[in-house]
Amino acid sequence: MSENLFDILERGIADPEATAIETPAGERIRYADLVARTGRMANALVSLGVAPGDRVAAQVEKSVEAIVLYLATVRAGGVFLPLNTGYTPAEIDYFVGDARPRVFACDPARADALAPIAEAAGARLMTLDGDGRGSLADAADAAAPAFATVPRQADDLAALLYTSGTTGRSKGAMLTHGNLVSNTLALREAWHYSAEDVLIHALPIFHTHGLFVATNVTLFSGASMIFLPRFDVDRIFEAMTRATVLMGVPTFYVRLLQDDRLTAENTKGMRLFISGSAPLLAETHREWQARTGHAILERYGMTETNMNASNPYDGERIAGTVGLPLPGVEIIVTDPETGTELPRDEIGMIEVRGPNVFSGYWQMPEKTAAELRANGFFITGDLGKIDQRGYVHIVGRGKDLIITGGYNVYPKEIEAELDALPGVTESAVIGLPHRDFGEGVTAVLVGPAPPSEPEILAALEGRLARFKLPKRVVVVDELPRNTMGKVQKNLLRERFKDLYE
Ligand code: AMP
């Protein structure tokens, strides 16, 4: 039997009349509509030359038609390549040149700038705007709805997602049908998802979180989603009157907490609040629970592996942890130097194995071999530990580890102390070049009324070993973040690189 993600999705549709997607404009897309629209789009892609294994790239605004394009690519046996809408033409040139898609869908406003790039890569340039209109939509409208989904095996590619590449070049993570389906089913079970669920979908769809976690889990459950073009506080409160689940990055929760409408009463119909893609502050977790009565469920994943761990649905959701390995996923912590497995509670490199783990980096066999072990474990680049109860704790990216005077310093430990100080909203601890120490531990703070440097050092004395104490404290208006809410420490390191000169 075909293991094409779409075949499995379609075989599982219990009620074709049920709503799959609802838009703010009041449009309702039933499951039957989704099958027909993806059929039309798949026919259009085939007529544009897409054959099984071909890439279909898309740098388009969020729209239902963009979801249709993703599913249609998969139906046609193609490989979907979503691109961040913020990328400049120069960046797009790299991705499109590297992946050499057959079709490249872009916003009509950017078609002129991107045409030479598409041509150089041998891609057919088509357009799709935020309302789902453009030459690609026209081609789909003119095509027939019936389409025989191309049979695929679990290890055939379904998607190519480039990593955000804060160190060196972005790498294309090759994700198979089996990777996506297995993870969707694991999450559906872990989060008790059912056809009764209504998800508030306010995430971008060029990233694993919004494209796969949110969309696939909803569609594979026969549930529906309220499809918002972007995060919008008013629309989220409006949607909460009839939704059951919100999936967000930590910044969503921080912003919602700033609004008086966040009350137990206004969230009483909600079943589940999920956070991921970046660390949720323990304080945000506590405040949210105090205001609403709901414990945010934090989970952990990445482009290369889909989701790895999740706090339990029924058991204790522990703030500051990312929970337990998902069903079928193995997580170990190893010594970064030797690769040997470490005992519980010891900090080291997090490694992951399971049907969720990607099959390698596109056309980068050396990088693949360096990060994906022969025994199937993927070296995530995240440092963390597994506690006595089996909960996974992340202490930061390996590249954010600070080595000062020969000692390892994990930023998160110091950030937690700083965040707890009165007048501090949040912090980022980074290592900066330092003549004596190699790297100097440096605290970057955000207000509203941060204490002075001597006050901070006095407060941390006795709480942290001396070598961990920040050598300098700088205050900024806000921390630089990417669209998924991740603090971009590389930008902070660049900005303050001469601090100790
Ligand atoms: P990406 O590949 O862009 O999805 O980024 C994946 C990275 O985000 C992971 O390797 C982690 O460093 C980070 N990440 C994702 N979820 C969490 C979480 N719940 N807590 C801390 N870091 C997270």
Coordinates of C-alpha atoms and ligand atoms in Angstrom, one line a residue:
M1 CA 0.0 0.0 0.0
S2 CA 1.2 3.5 -0.8
E3 CA 2.8 5.3 2.2
N4 CA 2.4 8.7 0.6
L5 CA 1.5 11.1 3.4
F6 CA -1.5 12.2 1.4
D7 CA -2.8 8.7 0.8
I8 CA -2.6 8.0 4.6
L9 CA -4.4 11.3 5.3
E10 CA -7.1 10.7 2.7
R11 CA -7.7 7.1 3.8
G12 CA -8.3 8.4 7.4
I13 CA -10.9 11.0 6.5
A14 CA -14.0 9.9 8.4
D15 CA -16.3 12.8 7.4
P16 CA -15.6 14.5 4.1
E17 CA -18.2 17.2 5.0
A18 CA -16.4 18.3 8.1
T19 CA -14.6 21.6 8.1
A20 CA -10.8 21.3 7.7
I21 CA -9.9 25.0 7.5
E22 CA -11.8 28.2 8.4
T23 CA -10.5 31.6 7.3
P24 CA -11.1 35.0 8.9
A25 CA -13.0 35.9 5.8
G26 CA -15.5 33.3 6.7
E27 CA -14.4 30.7 4.1
R28 CA -14.9 27.1 5.1
I29 CA -12.8 24.4 3.4
R30 CA -14.3 21.0 4.0
Y31 CA -12.1 17.8 3.8
A32 CA -13.8 17.0 0.5
D33 CA -12.8 20.5 -0.8
L34 CA -9.2 19.9 0.3
V35 CA -9.1 16.7 -1.7
A36 CA -10.5 18.3 -4.8
R37 CA -8.4 21.5 -4.5
T38 CA -5.2 19.5 -4.0
G39 CA -6.2 17.3 -6.9
R40 CA -6.5 20.4 -9.2
M41 CA -3.2 21.8 -8.0
A42 CA -1.4 18.4 -8.4
N43 CA -2.7 18.3 -12.0
A44 CA -1.4 21.8 -12.5
L45 CA 2.0 20.9 -11.1
V46 CA 2.3 17.8 -13.3
S47 CA 1.4 19.9 -16.4
L48 CA 4.2 22.3 -15.4
G49 CA 6.6 19.4 -15.5
V50 CA 6.7 18.2 -11.9
A51 CA 7.7 14.5 -11.8
P52 CA 8.1 12.4 -8.7
G53 CA 11.2 13.5 -6.7
D54 CA 11.1 17.0 -8.2
R55 CA 11.3 19.9 -5.8
V56 CA 8.5 22.6 -5.7
A57 CA 9.8 25.7 -3.9
A58 CA 7.5 28.3 -2.4
Q59 CA 8.2 31.7 -1.0
V60 CA 4.6 32.8 -0.5
E61 CA 2.5 34.6 2.1
K62 CA 0.4 32.4 4.4
S63 CA -2.8 31.3 2.6
V64 CA -5.0 28.2 2.3
E65 CA -3.8 27.9 -1.3
A66 CA -0.2 27.6 0.1
I67 CA -1.3 24.6 2.2
V68 CA -3.0 23.2 -0.9
L69 CA 0.3 23.7 -2.7
Y70 CA 2.2 21.7 0.0
L71 CA -0.3 18.8 -0.1
A72 CA -0.5 18.8 -3.9
T73 CA 3.2 18.6 -4.2
V74 CA 3.2 15.6 -1.9
R75 CA 0.3 14.1 -3.8
A76 CA 2.3 14.4 -7.1
G77 CA 5.3 12.6 -5.5
G78 CA 7.2 15.9 -5.4
V79 CA 9.3 17.4 -2.6
F80 CA 8.0 20.6 -1.0
L81 CA 10.4 23.3 -0.2
P82 CA 9.0 26.2 1.8
L83 CA 11.1 29.4 2.1
N84 CA 10.9 32.1 4.8
T85 CA 9.0 35.1 3.4
G86 CA 11.7 37.4 4.9
Y87 CA 14.5 36.0 2.7
T88 CA 16.0 38.5 0.3
P89 CA 16.5 37.6 -3.4
A90 CA 20.2 37.1 -2.7
E91 CA 19.3 34.5 -0.1
I92 CA 16.7 32.9 -2.4
D93 CA 19.4 32.6 -5.0
Y94 CA 21.3 30.3 -2.8
F95 CA 18.3 28.1 -1.9
V96 CA 16.9 27.8 -5.3
G97 CA 20.3 27.3 -6.9
D98 CA 21.1 24.5 -4.4
A99 CA 17.7 22.7 -4.6
R100 CA 17.0 23.3 -8.3
P101 CA 13.2 23.1 -8.1
R102 CA 11.1 22.4 -11.1
V103 CA 8.5 25.0 -10.0
F104 CA 9.1 28.1 -7.9
A105 CA 6.1 29.9 -6.5
C106 CA 6.6 33.4 -5.3
D107 CA 4.6 36.5 -4.5
P108 CA 3.6 38.5 -7.6
A109 CA 5.2 41.6 -6.1
R110 CA 8.6 39.8 -6.1
A111 CA 8.3 38.1 -9.5
D112 CA 10.4 40.6 -11.4
A113 CA 13.3 40.4 -8.9
L114 CA 13.2 36.6 -8.7
A115 CA 12.7 35.8 -12.4
P116 CA 16.4 35.7 -13.2
I117 CA 17.1 33.5 -10.2
A118 CA 14.4 31.0 -11.2
E119 CA 15.7 31.0 -14.8
A120 CA 19.3 30.4 -13.8
A121 CA 18.2 27.4 -11.7
G122 CA 16.0 26.0 -14.4
A123 CA 12.8 26.5 -12.4
R124 CA 9.4 27.6 -13.8
L125 CA 8.4 30.8 -11.9
M126 CA 4.7 31.0 -10.9
T127 CA 2.9 33.4 -8.6
L128 CA 0.7 33.1 -5.6
D129 CA -0.3 36.0 -3.4
G130 CA -1.6 36.2 0.2
D131 CA -5.2 35.9 -1.0
G132 CA -4.3 32.7 -2.8
R133 CA -4.4 34.3 -6.3
G134 CA -1.8 34.3 -9.1
S135 CA -0.7 32.3 -12.1
L136 CA -0.4 29.1 -10.1
A137 CA -3.9 29.4 -8.7
D138 CA -5.2 30.1 -12.2
A139 CA -3.5 27.0 -13.5
A140 CA -5.0 25.0 -10.6
D141 CA -8.5 26.4 -11.3
A142 CA -8.3 25.4 -14.9
A143 CA -7.3 21.8 -14.0
A144 CA -9.5 18.8 -13.2
P145 CA -10.0 17.8 -9.5
A146 CA -9.5 14.1 -10.0
F147 CA -5.8 13.1 -9.4
A148 CA -4.4 9.7 -8.7
T149 CA -1.9 10.3 -5.9
V150 CA 1.5 9.1 -6.8
P151 CA 2.4 6.0 -4.6
R152 CA 5.4 6.6 -2.3
Q153 CA 7.3 4.5 0.2
A154 CA 8.0 5.7 3.7
D155 CA 11.6 6.6 2.9
D156 CA 10.8 8.7 -0.2
L157 CA 11.3 12.4 0.2
A158 CA 8.3 14.6 0.9
A159 CA 10.0 17.9 1.9
L160 CA 13.2 19.8 2.0
L161 CA 13.5 22.4 4.8
Y162 CA 16.6 24.6 5.1
T163 CA 17.9 25.1 8.6
S164 CA 18.1 28.7 9.8
G165 CA 21.9 28.6 9.4
T166 CA 23.0 30.9 12.2
T167 CA 26.5 29.3 11.9
G168 CA 27.7 28.8 8.3
R169 CA 25.5 28.0 5.4
S170 CA 21.9 26.8 5.7
K171 CA 21.6 23.1 5.0
G172 CA 18.6 21.4 3.4
A173 CA 17.1 18.8 5.7
M174 CA 15.6 16.0 3.7
L175 CA 12.3 14.8 5.3
T176 CA 10.6 11.6 4.2
H177 CA 6.9 10.7 4.1
G178 CA 7.7 8.3 6.9
N179 CA 9.3 11.0 9.0
L180 CA 6.3 13.3 8.7
V181 CA 3.6 10.7 9.1
S182 CA 5.2 8.9 12.1
N183 CA 5.6 12.2 13.9
T184 CA 2.1 13.4 13.2
L185 CA 0.7 10.1 14.6
A186 CA 2.9 10.3 17.7
L187 CA 1.8 13.9 18.4
R188 CA -1.9 13.1 17.8
E189 CA -1.7 10.4 20.4
A190 CA 0.5 12.3 22.9
W191 CA -1.8 15.4 22.8
H192 CA -5.1 13.5 22.7
Y193 CA -6.1 15.2 19.5
S194 CA -9.6 14.4 18.0
A195 CA -12.0 15.4 15.4
E196 CA -13.6 17.7 18.0
D197 CA -10.5 19.9 18.1
V198 CA -10.3 23.4 16.7
L199 CA -6.8 24.8 16.4
I200 CA -5.9 28.4 16.3
H201 CA -3.3 28.5 13.6
A202 CA -1.3 31.7 13.9
L203 CA 2.1 30.4 13.0
P204 CA 4.0 30.9 9.8
I205 CA 3.9 28.0 7.4
F206 CA 7.5 28.0 6.1
H207 CA 8.7 26.2 9.2
T208 CA 8.2 22.7 10.8
H209 CA 6.1 24.1 13.6
G210 CA 3.3 25.7 11.5
L211 CA 3.6 23.5 8.4
F212 CA 3.9 20.1 9.9
V213 CA 3.1 20.1 13.6
A214 CA 0.1 22.3 13.4
T215 CA -1.3 21.5 10.0
N216 CA -0.6 17.7 9.8
V217 CA -1.8 16.9 13.3
T218 CA -5.0 18.8 12.7
L219 CA -5.7 17.2 9.3
F220 CA -4.8 13.7 10.4
S221 CA -7.3 14.1 13.3
G222 CA -10.2 15.2 11.2
A223 CA -10.1 18.4 13.3
S224 CA -10.3 21.9 12.0
M225 CA -8.2 25.0 12.2
I226 CA -8.9 28.7 12.3
F227 CA -6.3 29.9 9.9
L228 CA -5.0 33.4 10.8
P229 CA -2.6 35.1 8.5
R230 CA -0.3 36.0 11.4
F231 CA -0.3 36.4 15.2
D232 CA -2.9 39.0 16.1
V233 CA -3.9 39.3 19.8
D234 CA -7.5 40.5 19.0
R235 CA -8.1 37.6 16.6
I236 CA -6.7 35.1 19.0
F237 CA -9.1 36.2 21.8
E238 CA -12.0 36.1 19.3
A239 CA -11.0 32.6 18.2
M240 CA -10.6 31.4 21.7
T241 CA -14.4 31.6 22.1
R242 CA -14.7 28.5 19.8
A243 CA -11.3 27.0 19.6
T244 CA -9.8 24.2 21.8
V245 CA -6.0 24.3 21.1
L246 CA -3.4 27.0 20.5
M247 CA 0.1 26.2 19.3
G248 CA 2.5 29.0 19.7
V249 CA 6.1 30.1 20.1
P250 CA 6.9 31.6 23.6
T251 CA 6.5 35.2 22.4
F252 CA 2.8 34.4 21.7
Y253 CA 2.3 33.6 25.3
V254 CA 4.4 36.6 26.6
R255 CA 2.2 38.9 24.5
L256 CA -1.1 37.4 25.4
L257 CA -0.1 37.7 29.1
Q258 CA 0.2 41.5 28.6
D259 CA -3.5 41.7 27.7
D260 CA -6.2 42.1 30.4
R261 CA -8.5 39.8 28.4
L262 CA -6.4 36.8 29.4
T263 CA -8.5 35.3 32.1
A264 CA -9.7 31.9 33.2
E265 CA -13.2 32.8 31.9
N266 CA -11.9 33.7 28.4
T267 CA -9.9 30.5 28.1
K268 CA -12.4 28.1 29.6
G269 CA -13.3 26.5 26.3
M270 CA -9.6 25.8 25.5
R271 CA -8.3 22.3 26.1
L272 CA -4.6 22.8 25.4
F273 CA -1.9 25.5 25.0
I274 CA 1.3 24.2 23.4
S275 CA 4.6 26.0 23.2
G276 CA 7.8 25.2 21.3
S277 CA 10.5 26.4 18.9
A278 CA 12.3 28.3 21.6
P279 CA 12.6 28.0 25.4
L280 CA 9.5 29.1 27.4
L281 CA 10.5 31.0 30.5
A282 CA 9.5 29.1 33.7
E283 CA 8.0 32.4 34.8
T284 CA 5.8 32.7 31.7
H285 CA 4.6 29.1 32.5
R286 CA 3.7 30.0 36.1
E287 CA 2.1 33.3 35.2
W288 CA 0.0 31.7 32.5
Q289 CA -1.2 29.0 35.0
A290 CA -2.0 31.6 37.6
R291 CA -4.1 33.7 35.2
T292 CA -5.9 31.0 33.2
G293 CA -5.6 27.8 35.2
H294 CA -4.0 26.1 32.2
A295 CA -0.5 24.6 32.3
I296 CA 1.2 25.3 29.0
L297 CA 2.5 22.1 27.5
E298 CA 6.1 22.6 26.2
R299 CA 7.6 20.4 23.6
Y300 CA 10.9 20.2 21.8
G301 CA 11.8 19.6 18.2
M302 CA 13.8 20.8 15.3
T303 CA 13.9 21.0 11.5
E304 CA 15.9 17.8 11.1
T305 CA 14.0 15.7 13.6
N306 CA 10.4 17.0 13.7
M307 CA 9.3 16.7 17.4
N308 CA 11.3 14.7 19.9
A309 CA 9.9 15.3 23.3
S310 CA 6.8 16.7 24.9
N311 CA 5.6 17.3 28.4
P312 CA 2.8 14.9 29.2
Y313 CA -0.8 15.5 28.5
D314 CA -2.0 13.8 31.7
G315 CA 1.1 13.8 33.9
E316 CA 3.0 16.7 35.3
R317 CA 4.0 19.5 32.9
I318 CA 7.2 20.8 34.4
A319 CA 8.2 24.4 33.7
G320 CA 11.7 24.7 32.3
T321 CA 11.7 21.2 30.9
V322 CA 10.6 19.9 27.4
G323 CA 9.2 16.7 28.9
L324 CA 9.6 13.1 27.9
P325 CA 10.6 11.4 24.6
L326 CA 7.6 11.0 22.3
P327 CA 6.4 7.4 21.6
G328 CA 8.9 5.7 19.3
V329 CA 11.6 8.4 19.9
E330 CA 14.9 7.7 21.8
I331 CA 16.8 10.5 23.5
I332 CA 20.2 10.1 25.0
V333 CA 22.8 12.6 26.4
T334 CA 26.4 12.0 25.4
D335 CA 29.8 13.4 26.2
P336 CA 30.4 15.9 23.4
E337 CA 34.1 14.9 23.1
T338 CA 33.9 11.1 23.2
G339 CA 30.2 10.4 22.2
T340 CA 29.7 8.0 25.1
E341 CA 26.4 8.1 26.8
L342 CA 26.2 10.0 30.1
P343 CA 24.2 9.0 33.2
R344 CA 21.1 10.9 34.3
D345 CA 21.4 14.5 35.4
E346 CA 24.7 15.0 33.6
I347 CA 24.8 17.7 31.0
G348 CA 26.0 16.8 27.5
M349 CA 25.0 16.6 23.9
I350 CA 21.4 15.6 23.2
E351 CA 21.1 12.9 20.5
V352 CA 17.9 11.6 19.0
R353 CA 16.9 8.4 17.1
G354 CA 13.6 7.4 15.7
P355 CA 11.3 7.3 12.7
N356 CA 11.1 11.1 13.0
V357 CA 14.8 11.7 12.2
F358 CA 15.5 13.1 8.7
S359 CA 17.5 11.1 6.1
G360 CA 20.4 13.6 5.7
Y361 CA 21.3 17.0 4.3
W362 CA 20.7 17.7 0.7
Q363 CA 23.8 17.2 -1.3
M364 CA 26.0 17.4 1.8
P365 CA 27.3 13.9 2.5
E366 CA 30.1 15.1 4.8
K367 CA 27.8 17.3 6.9
T368 CA 25.3 14.4 7.1
A369 CA 28.0 12.0 8.2
A370 CA 29.3 14.4 10.8
E371 CA 25.9 14.8 12.5
L372 CA 24.0 11.6 11.8
R373 CA 25.7 8.6 13.3
A374 CA 25.8 5.2 11.7
N375 CA 23.7 3.8 14.5
G376 CA 20.9 6.3 13.6
F377 CA 21.4 8.8 16.4
F378 CA 21.3 12.5 15.2
I379 CA 23.6 14.9 17.1
T380 CA 21.2 17.7 17.7
G381 CA 23.7 20.5 18.7
D382 CA 21.5 21.1 21.8
L383 CA 23.1 20.7 25.2
G384 CA 21.0 19.3 28.0
K385 CA 20.3 16.6 30.5
I386 CA 17.8 14.0 31.4
D387 CA 16.7 14.1 35.0
Q388 CA 15.8 11.2 37.3
R389 CA 12.2 11.2 36.2
G390 CA 13.2 11.1 32.5
Y391 CA 12.3 14.7 31.7
V392 CA 14.6 16.4 29.2
H393 CA 16.1 19.8 30.1
I394 CA 17.8 22.0 27.4
V395 CA 20.5 24.3 28.6
G396 CA 21.3 25.9 25.2
R397 CA 22.8 25.3 21.8
G398 CA 26.3 23.8 21.8
K399 CA 27.6 26.8 20.0
D400 CA 26.2 29.1 22.8
L401 CA 28.3 27.2 25.4
I402 CA 30.7 29.6 27.0
I403 CA 34.3 28.4 27.8
T404 CA 35.8 30.9 30.2
G405 CA 39.2 30.3 31.8
G406 CA 38.8 26.6 30.9
Y407 CA 35.5 26.2 32.6
N408 CA 32.2 25.4 30.8
V409 CA 29.4 27.8 31.5
Y410 CA 25.8 27.0 30.4
P411 CA 24.0 30.3 29.7
K412 CA 20.6 29.1 30.8
E413 CA 21.7 28.6 34.4
I414 CA 22.8 32.3 34.6
E415 CA 19.8 33.5 32.6
A416 CA 17.4 31.9 35.1
E417 CA 19.1 33.8 38.0
L418 CA 19.0 37.1 36.1
D419 CA 15.4 36.7 35.0
A420 CA 14.4 36.3 38.6
L421 CA 15.8 39.7 39.6
P422 CA 13.3 42.5 40.1
G423 CA 13.2 44.9 37.2
V424 CA 14.5 42.3 34.7
T425 CA 12.2 41.1 32.0
E426 CA 14.5 38.7 30.2
S427 CA 18.2 38.1 29.6
A428 CA 20.7 36.5 27.3
V429 CA 24.1 35.4 28.5
I430 CA 26.8 35.2 25.8
G431 CA 30.5 34.6 25.7
L432 CA 32.6 37.4 24.2
P433 CA 36.3 37.4 23.2
H434 CA 38.4 38.1 26.3
R435 CA 42.2 38.4 26.5
D436 CA 42.6 36.6 29.8
F437 CA 39.7 34.2 29.9
G438 CA 39.3 33.3 26.3
E439 CA 35.6 34.2 26.6
G440 CA 34.1 36.6 29.1
V441 CA 30.7 35.7 30.5
T442 CA 28.5 38.7 29.5
A443 CA 24.9 39.4 30.5
V444 CA 22.6 41.2 28.1
L445 CA 19.4 42.4 29.9
V446 CA 16.1 43.8 29.0
G447 CA 14.3 46.2 31.5
P448 CA 11.9 47.7 32.5
A449 CA 14.1 48.8 35.4
P450 CA 17.2 46.6 35.5
P451 CA 19.5 47.0 38.5
S452 CA 23.0 48.4 38.1
E453 CA 25.9 46.2 37.3
P454 CA 27.3 46.2 40.9
E455 CA 23.8 45.4 42.2
I456 CA 23.4 42.5 39.9
L457 CA 26.8 41.1 40.7
A458 CA 26.0 41.4 44.4
A459 CA 22.7 39.6 43.9
L460 CA 24.4 36.7 42.1
E461 CA 27.3 36.4 44.6
G462 CA 26.8 33.2 46.5
R463 CA 24.2 31.9 44.1
L464 CA 26.6 31.1 41.3
A465 CA 30.2 29.9 41.3
R466 CA 32.6 32.9 40.7
F467 CA 33.6 31.7 37.3
K468 CA 30.0 31.9 36.2
L469 CA 29.4 35.5 37.3
P470 CA 29.1 37.9 34.4
K471 CA 32.1 40.0 33.8
R472 CA 30.0 42.8 32.3
V473 CA 26.3 43.6 32.2
V474 CA 24.8 45.5 29.3
V475 CA 21.2 46.7 28.9
V476 CA 19.3 46.7 25.6
D477 CA 15.8 47.7 24.6
E478 CA 14.9 44.2 23.3
L479 CA 16.6 41.0 22.4
P480 CA 17.0 40.2 18.7
R481 CA 14.7 37.4 17.7
N482 CA 13.9 35.5 14.5
T483 CA 10.4 34.9 13.3
M484 CA 10.1 31.7 15.4
G485 CA 10.9 33.7 18.6
K486 CA 14.5 32.4 19.0
V487 CA 16.9 34.8 20.5
Q488 CA 19.7 35.4 17.9
K489 CA 22.7 35.3 20.2
N490 CA 25.0 35.4 17.1
L491 CA 23.8 39.0 16.5
L492 CA 24.4 39.9 20.2
R493 CA 27.9 38.4 20.0
E494 CA 28.6 40.4 16.8
R495 CA 27.2 43.7 18.3
F496 CA 29.3 43.5 21.5
K497 CA 32.3 41.7 20.2
D498 CA 34.7 44.5 21.2
L499 CA 33.4 44.9 24.8
Y500 CA 36.6 43.5 26.4
E501 CA 39.0 45.1 23.9
Ligands
AMP1 P1 14.5 24.8 14.2 O1 15.3 23.8 13.4 O2 14.5 26.1 13.5 O3 13.1 24.3 14.5 O4 15.2 25.0 15.6 C1 15.4 23.9 16.4 C2 16.0 24.4 17.7 O5 15.1 25.2 18.5 C3 16.3 23.2 18.6 O6 17.5 22.6 18.2 C4 16.4 23.9 20.0 O7 17.7 24.6 20.1 C5 15.4 25.0 19.8 N1 14.1 24.6 20.5 C6 13.0 24.1 20.0 N2 12.1 23.9 20.9 C7 12.6 24.3 22.1 C8 12.1 24.3 23.4 N3 10.9 23.9 23.8 N4 13.0 24.7 24.4 C9 14.3 25.1 24.1 N5 14.7 25.1 22.8 C10 13.9 24.7 21.8

